[in-house]
mmCIF file of C-alpha atoms in Angstrom:
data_model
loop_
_atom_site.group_PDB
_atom_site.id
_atom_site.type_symbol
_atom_site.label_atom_id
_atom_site.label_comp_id
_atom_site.label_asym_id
_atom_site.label_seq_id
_atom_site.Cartn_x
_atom_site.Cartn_y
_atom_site.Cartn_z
ATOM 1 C CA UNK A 1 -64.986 -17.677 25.810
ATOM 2 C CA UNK A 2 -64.023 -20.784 27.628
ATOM 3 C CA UNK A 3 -64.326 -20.719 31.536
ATOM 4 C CA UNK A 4 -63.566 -24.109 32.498
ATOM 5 C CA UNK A 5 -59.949 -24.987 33.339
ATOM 6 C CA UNK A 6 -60.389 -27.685 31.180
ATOM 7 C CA UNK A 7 -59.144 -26.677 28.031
ATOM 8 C CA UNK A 8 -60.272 -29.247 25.577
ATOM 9 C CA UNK A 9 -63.854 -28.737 23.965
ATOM 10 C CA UNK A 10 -66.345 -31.193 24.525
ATOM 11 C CA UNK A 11 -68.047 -29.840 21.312
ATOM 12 C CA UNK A 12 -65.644 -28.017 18.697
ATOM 13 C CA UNK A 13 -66.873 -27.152 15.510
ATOM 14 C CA UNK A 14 -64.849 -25.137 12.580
ATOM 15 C CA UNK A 15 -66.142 -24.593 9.316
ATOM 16 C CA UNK A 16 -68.947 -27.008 9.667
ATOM 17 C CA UNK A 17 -71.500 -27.089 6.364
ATOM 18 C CA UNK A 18 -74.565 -29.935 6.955
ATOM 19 C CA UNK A 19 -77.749 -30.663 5.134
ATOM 20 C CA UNK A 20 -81.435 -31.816 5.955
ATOM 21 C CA UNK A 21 -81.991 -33.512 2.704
ATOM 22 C CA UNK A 22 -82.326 -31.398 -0.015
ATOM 23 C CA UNK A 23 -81.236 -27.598 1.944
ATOM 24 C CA UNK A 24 -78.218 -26.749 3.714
ATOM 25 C CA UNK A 25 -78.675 -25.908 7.620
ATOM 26 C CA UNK A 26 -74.878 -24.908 8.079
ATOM 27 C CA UNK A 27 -72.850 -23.325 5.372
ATOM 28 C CA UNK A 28 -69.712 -22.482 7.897
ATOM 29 C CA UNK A 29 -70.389 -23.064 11.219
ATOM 30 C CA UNK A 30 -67.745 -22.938 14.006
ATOM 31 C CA UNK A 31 -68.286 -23.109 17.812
ATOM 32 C CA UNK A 32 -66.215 -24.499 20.702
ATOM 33 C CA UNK A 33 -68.298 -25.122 23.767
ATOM 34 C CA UNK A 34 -66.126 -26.766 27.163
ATOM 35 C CA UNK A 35 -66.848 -28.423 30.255
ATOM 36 C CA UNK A 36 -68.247 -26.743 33.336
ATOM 37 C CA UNK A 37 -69.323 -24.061 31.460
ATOM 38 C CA UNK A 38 -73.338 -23.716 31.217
ATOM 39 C CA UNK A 39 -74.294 -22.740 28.434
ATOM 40 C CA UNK A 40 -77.573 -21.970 26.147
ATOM 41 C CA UNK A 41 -78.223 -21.826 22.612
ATOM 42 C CA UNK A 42 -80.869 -19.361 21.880
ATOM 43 C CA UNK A 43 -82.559 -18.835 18.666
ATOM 44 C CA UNK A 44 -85.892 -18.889 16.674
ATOM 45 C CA UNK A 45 -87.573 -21.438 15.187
ATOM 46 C CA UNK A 46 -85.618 -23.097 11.851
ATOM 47 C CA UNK A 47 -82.416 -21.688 13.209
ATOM 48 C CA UNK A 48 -80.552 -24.761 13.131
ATOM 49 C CA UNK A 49 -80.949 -25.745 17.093
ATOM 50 C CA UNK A 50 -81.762 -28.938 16.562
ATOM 51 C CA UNK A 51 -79.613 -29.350 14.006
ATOM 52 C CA UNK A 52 -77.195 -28.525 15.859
ATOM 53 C CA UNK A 53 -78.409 -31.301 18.931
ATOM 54 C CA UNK A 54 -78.452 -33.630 15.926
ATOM 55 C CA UNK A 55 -74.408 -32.707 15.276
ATOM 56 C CA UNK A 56 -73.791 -33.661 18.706
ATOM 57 C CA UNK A 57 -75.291 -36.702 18.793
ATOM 58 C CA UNK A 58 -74.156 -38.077 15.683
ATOM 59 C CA UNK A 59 -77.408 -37.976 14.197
ATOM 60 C CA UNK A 60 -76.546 -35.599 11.157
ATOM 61 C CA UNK A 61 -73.194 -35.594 10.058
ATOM 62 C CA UNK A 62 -71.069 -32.754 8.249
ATOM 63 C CA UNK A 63 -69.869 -32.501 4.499
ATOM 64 C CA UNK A 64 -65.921 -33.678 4.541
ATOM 65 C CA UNK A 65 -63.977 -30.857 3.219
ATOM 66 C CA UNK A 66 -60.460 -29.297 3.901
ATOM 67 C CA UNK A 67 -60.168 -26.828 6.650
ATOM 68 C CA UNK A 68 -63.603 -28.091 7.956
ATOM 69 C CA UNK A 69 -64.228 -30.475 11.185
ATOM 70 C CA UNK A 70 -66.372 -31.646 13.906
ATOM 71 C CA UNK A 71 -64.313 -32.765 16.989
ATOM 72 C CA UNK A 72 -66.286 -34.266 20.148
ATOM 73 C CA UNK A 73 -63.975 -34.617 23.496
ATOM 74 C CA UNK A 74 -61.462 -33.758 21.084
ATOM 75 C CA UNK A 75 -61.843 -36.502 18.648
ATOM 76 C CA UNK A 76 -63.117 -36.711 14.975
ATOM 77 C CA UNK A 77 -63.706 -40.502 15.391
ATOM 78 C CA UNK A 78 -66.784 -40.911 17.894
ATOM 79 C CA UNK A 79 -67.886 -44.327 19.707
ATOM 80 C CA UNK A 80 -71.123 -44.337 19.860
ATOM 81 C CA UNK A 81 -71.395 -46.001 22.834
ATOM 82 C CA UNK A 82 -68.808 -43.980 24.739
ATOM 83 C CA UNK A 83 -70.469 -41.130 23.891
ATOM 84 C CA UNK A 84 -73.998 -42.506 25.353
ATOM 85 C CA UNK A 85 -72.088 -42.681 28.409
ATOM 86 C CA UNK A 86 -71.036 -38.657 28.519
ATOM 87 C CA UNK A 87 -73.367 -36.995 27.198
ATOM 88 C CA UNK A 88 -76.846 -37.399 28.044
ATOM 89 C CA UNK A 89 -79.534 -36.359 26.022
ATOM 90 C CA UNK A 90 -83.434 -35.108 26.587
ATOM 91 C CA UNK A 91 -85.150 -34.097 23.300
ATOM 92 C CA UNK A 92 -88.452 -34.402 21.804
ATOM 93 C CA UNK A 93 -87.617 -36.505 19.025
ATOM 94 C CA UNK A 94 -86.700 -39.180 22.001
ATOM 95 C CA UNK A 95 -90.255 -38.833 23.710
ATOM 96 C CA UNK A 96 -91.762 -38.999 20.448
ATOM 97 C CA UNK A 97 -90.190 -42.740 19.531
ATOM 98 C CA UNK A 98 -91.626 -44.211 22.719
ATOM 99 C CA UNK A 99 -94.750 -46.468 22.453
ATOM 100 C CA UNK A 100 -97.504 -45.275 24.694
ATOM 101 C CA UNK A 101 -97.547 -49.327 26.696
ATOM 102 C CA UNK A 102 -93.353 -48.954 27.984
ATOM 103 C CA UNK A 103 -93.588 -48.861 31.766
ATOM 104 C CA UNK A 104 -91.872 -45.625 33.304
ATOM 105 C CA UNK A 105 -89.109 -47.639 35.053
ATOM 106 C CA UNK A 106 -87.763 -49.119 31.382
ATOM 107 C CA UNK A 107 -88.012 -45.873 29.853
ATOM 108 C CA UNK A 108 -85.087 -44.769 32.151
ATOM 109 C CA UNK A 109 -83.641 -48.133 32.018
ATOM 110 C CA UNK A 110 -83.255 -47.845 27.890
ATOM 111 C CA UNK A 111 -81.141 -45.478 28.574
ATOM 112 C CA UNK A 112 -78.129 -47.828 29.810
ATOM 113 C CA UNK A 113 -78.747 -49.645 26.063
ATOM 114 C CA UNK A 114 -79.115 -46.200 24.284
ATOM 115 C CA UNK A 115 -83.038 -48.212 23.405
ATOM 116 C CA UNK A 116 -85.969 -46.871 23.049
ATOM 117 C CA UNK A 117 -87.573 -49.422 25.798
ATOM 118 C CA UNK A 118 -86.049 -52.725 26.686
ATOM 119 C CA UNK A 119 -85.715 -55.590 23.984
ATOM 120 C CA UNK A 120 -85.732 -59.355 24.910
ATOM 121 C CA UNK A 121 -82.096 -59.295 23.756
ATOM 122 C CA UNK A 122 -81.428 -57.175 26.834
ATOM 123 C CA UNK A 123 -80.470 -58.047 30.411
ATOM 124 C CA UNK A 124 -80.541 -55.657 32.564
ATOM 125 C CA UNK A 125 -78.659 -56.210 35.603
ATOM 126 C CA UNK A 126 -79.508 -55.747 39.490
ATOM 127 C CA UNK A 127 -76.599 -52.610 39.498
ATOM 128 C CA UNK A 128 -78.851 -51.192 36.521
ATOM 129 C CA UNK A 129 -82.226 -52.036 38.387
ATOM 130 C CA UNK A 130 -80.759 -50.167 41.546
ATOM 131 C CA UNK A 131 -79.856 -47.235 39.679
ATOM 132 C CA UNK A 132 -82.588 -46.495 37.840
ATOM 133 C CA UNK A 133 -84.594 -47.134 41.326
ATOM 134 C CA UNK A 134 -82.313 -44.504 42.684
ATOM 135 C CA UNK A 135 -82.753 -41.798 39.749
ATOM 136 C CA UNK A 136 -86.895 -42.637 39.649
ATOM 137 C CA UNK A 137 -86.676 -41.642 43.529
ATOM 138 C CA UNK A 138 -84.351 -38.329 43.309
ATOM 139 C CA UNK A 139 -86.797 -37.106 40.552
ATOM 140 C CA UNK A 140 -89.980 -37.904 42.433
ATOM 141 C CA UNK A 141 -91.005 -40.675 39.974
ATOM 142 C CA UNK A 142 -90.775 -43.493 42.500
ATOM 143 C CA UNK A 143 -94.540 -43.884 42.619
ATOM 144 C CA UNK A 144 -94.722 -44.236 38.763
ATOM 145 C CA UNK A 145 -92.464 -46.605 37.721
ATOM 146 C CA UNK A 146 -95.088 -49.569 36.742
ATOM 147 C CA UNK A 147 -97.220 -47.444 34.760
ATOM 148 C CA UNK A 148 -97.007 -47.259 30.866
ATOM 149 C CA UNK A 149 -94.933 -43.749 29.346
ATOM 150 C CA UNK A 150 -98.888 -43.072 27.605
ATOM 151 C CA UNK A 151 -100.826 -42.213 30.687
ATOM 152 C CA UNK A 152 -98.272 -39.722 31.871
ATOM 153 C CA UNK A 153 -98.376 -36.235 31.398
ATOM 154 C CA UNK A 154 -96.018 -34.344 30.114
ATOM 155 C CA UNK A 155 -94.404 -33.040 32.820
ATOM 156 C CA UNK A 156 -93.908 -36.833 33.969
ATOM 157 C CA UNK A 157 -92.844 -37.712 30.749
ATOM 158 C CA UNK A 158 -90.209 -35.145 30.797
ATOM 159 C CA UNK A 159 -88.280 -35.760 33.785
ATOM 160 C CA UNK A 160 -88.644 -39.484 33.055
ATOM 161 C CA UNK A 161 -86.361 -38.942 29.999
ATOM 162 C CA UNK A 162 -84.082 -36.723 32.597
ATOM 163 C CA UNK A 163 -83.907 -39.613 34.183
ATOM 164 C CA UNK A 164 -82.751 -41.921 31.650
ATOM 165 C CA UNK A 165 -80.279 -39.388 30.606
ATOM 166 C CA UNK A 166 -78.930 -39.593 33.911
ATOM 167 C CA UNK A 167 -77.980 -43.160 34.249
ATOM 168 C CA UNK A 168 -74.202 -43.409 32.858
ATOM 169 C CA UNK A 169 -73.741 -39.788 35.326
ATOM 170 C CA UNK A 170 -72.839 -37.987 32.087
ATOM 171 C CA UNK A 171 -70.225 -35.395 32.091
ATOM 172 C CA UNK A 172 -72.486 -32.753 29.739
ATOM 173 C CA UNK A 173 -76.210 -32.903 29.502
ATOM 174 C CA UNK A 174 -77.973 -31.588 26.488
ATOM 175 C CA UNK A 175 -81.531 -30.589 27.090
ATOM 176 C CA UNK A 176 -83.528 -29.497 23.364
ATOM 177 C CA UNK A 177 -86.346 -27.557 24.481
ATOM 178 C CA UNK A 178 -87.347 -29.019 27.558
ATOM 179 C CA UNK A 179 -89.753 -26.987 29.110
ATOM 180 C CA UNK A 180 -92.037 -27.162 25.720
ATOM 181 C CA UNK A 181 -95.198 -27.935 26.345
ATOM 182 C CA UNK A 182 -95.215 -28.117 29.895
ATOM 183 C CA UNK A 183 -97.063 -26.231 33.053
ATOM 184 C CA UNK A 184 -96.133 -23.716 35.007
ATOM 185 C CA UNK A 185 -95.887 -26.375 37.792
ATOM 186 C CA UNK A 186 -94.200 -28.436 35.866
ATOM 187 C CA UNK A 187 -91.816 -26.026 34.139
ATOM 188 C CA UNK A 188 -90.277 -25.175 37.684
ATOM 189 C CA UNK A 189 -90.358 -28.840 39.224
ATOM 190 C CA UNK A 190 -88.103 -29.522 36.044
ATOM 191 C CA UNK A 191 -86.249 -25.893 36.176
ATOM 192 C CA UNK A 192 -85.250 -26.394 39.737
ATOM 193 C CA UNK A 193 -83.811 -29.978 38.983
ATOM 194 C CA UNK A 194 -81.315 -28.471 36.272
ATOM 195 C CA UNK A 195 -80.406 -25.964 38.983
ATOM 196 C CA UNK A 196 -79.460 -28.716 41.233
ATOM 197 C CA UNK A 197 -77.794 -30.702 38.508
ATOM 198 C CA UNK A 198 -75.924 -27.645 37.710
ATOM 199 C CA UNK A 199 -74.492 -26.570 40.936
ATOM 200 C CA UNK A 200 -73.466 -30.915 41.440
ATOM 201 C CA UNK A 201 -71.402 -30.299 38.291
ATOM 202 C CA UNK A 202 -72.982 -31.576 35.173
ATOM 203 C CA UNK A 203 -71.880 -29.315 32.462
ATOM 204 C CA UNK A 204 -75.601 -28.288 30.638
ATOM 205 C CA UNK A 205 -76.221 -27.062 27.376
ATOM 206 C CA UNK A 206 -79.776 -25.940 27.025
ATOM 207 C CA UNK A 207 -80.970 -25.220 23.276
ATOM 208 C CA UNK A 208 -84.255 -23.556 23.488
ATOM 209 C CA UNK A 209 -86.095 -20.316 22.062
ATOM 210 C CA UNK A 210 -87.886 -19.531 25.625
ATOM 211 C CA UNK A 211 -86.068 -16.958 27.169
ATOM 212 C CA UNK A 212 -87.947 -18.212 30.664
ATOM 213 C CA UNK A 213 -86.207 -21.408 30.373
ATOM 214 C CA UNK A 214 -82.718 -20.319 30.630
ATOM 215 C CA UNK A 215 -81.963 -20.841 34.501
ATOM 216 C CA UNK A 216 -79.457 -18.373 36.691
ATOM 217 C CA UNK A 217 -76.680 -20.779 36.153
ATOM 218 C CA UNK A 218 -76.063 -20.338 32.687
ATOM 219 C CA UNK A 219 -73.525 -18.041 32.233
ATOM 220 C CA UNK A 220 -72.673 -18.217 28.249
ATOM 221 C CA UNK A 221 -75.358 -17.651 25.837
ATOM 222 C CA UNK A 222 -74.528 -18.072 22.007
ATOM 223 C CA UNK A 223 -77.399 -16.689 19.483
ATOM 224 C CA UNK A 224 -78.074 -18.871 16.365
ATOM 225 C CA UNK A 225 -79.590 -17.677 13.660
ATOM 226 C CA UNK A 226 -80.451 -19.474 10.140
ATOM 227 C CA UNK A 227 -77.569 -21.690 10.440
ATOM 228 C CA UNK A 228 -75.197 -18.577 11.647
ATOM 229 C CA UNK A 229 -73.781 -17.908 15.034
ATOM 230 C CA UNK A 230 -74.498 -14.346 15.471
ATOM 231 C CA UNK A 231 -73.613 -13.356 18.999
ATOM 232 C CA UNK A 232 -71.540 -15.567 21.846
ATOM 233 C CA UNK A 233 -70.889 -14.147 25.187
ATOM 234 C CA UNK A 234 -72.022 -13.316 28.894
ATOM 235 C CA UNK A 235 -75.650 -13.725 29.084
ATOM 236 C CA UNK A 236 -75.631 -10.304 31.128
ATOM 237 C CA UNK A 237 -74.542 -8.850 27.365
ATOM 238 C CA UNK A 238 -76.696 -10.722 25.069
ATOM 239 C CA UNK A 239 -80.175 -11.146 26.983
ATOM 240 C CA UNK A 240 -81.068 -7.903 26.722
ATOM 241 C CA UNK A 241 -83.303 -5.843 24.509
ATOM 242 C CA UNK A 242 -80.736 -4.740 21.400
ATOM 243 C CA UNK A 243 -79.442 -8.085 20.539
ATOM 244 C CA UNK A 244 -82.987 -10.504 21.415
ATOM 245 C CA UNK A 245 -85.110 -7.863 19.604
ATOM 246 C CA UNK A 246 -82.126 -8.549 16.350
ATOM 247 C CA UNK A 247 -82.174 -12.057 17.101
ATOM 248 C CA UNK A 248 -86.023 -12.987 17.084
ATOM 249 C CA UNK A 249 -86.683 -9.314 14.381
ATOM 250 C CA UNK A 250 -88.815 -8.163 16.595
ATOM 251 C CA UNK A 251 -88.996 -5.462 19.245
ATOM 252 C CA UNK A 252 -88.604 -6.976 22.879
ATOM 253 C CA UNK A 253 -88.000 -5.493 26.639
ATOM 254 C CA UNK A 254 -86.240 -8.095 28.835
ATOM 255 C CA UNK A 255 -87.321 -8.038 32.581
ATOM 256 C CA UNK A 256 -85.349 -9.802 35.473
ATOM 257 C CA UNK A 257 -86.265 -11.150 38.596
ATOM 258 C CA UNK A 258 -84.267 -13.998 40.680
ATOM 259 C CA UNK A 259 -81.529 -14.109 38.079
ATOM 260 C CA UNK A 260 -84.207 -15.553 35.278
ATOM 261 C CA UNK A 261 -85.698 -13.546 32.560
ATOM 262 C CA UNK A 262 -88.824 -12.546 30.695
ATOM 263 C CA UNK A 263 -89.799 -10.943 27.387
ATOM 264 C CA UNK A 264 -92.721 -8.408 26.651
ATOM 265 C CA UNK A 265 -93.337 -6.540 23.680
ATOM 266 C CA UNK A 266 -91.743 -3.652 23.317
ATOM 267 C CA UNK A 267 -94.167 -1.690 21.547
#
């Protein structure tokens, strides 16, 4: 249900099978998501979310079998460093990798060298400096920028690696669970930044299982469950009782205030 006038995908799969070791996560997996078209990817835990982040950023790749492919911008064949530059990623696999002593302003500054901190092999240049500099101040991190990624909390940590997704301007930002762990306070500061980001017109795909985290702009919401798309459409059709209580097999009342939502028991 493309609503972009663009009409190539930015992420088209068709027939896609993938394995985590030993177990298959997708057996026949298709899904065309476009450009300027928010979108979330809802589903519980061992769903294939991640998997499915993993897809996209070349991470896991699929089995090679007739009538079966993964295009990205349209392509089969990806450059790894052209796709650093449009789509940005925040995930937390990435915050996991970094070492507790990286100062805050390298973290975002990896992200020009697709690092996980700066190397001695790297040179940053002044153009690089400036931007990061420029992000660290837009996100309200201006203040931290010489202290090490360990002493930050979460919430800090989090829109530091907005941040360094930020840095080549990517066309489509891919956010895996990123209010997880986080505050209330928190949570918003980081929930109102995605708004802004997606009224400026950075396509975002948000893969998450907290129905609190899906902001107003998101207009498509596709359901995944084990490895199986099982509902793709308006999010005014599928965040409602009927198909969340199906999706997460359990019974659930959906309540809506200031275009986000919340789930309660239904029972």
């Amino acid at each position: 249900m493309p609503t972009s006038a663009d009409p190539t995908p930015y992420l088209e799969l068709q027939a896609v099978e993938a394995w985590l070791g030993p177990r298959p996560v997708f057996t026949d997996l298709c899904l065309r998501l476009h450009r300027g078209e928010h979108t979330v990817i809802l589903g519980p835990n061992g769903s294939g979310k991640s998997s499915l982040v993993k897809l996209l950023g070349r991470e896991l790749y699929p089995v090679v079998k007739p009538g079966s492919w993964l295009r990205i911008f349209g392509s089969t064949s990806v450059n790894l460093w052209e796709l650093r530059g449009r789509i940005g990623l925040v995930s937390p696999d990435l915050q996991a990798h970094y070492r507790p002593q990286v100062r805050a302003a390298d973290v975002v500054l990896s992200g020009f060298f697709g690092s996980v901190g700066i190397g001695r092999s790297q040179q940053p240049t002044a153009a690089m400096a400036a931007r990061v500099a420029e992000l660290m101040e837009q996100l309200g991190l201006a203040e931290l920028a010489g202290r090490p990624f360990g002493q930050l909390s979460d919430g800090q940590r989090r829109r530091l690696l907005l941040a360094r997704a930020l840095v080549h301007q990517p066309e489509v930002l891919v956010l895996d669970e990123p209010t997880n762990g986080l505050d209330l306070r928190a949570r918003h500061q980081l929930l109102g930044l995605l708004r802004e980001l997606a009224r400026g017109g950075t396509t975002l795909l948000l893969v998450t299982h907290q129905i609190e985290a899906i902001i107003p702009e998101i207009r498509r919401a596709v359901l995944l469950r084990a490895g199986r798309v099982v509902g793709d459409g308006p999010v005014e059709e599928l965040l409602r009782d009927g198909p969340l209580s199906d999706l997460f097999a359990t019974p659930l009342r959906v309540c809506s205030a200031n275009g986000y939502r919340q789930v309660l028991p239904a029972d």
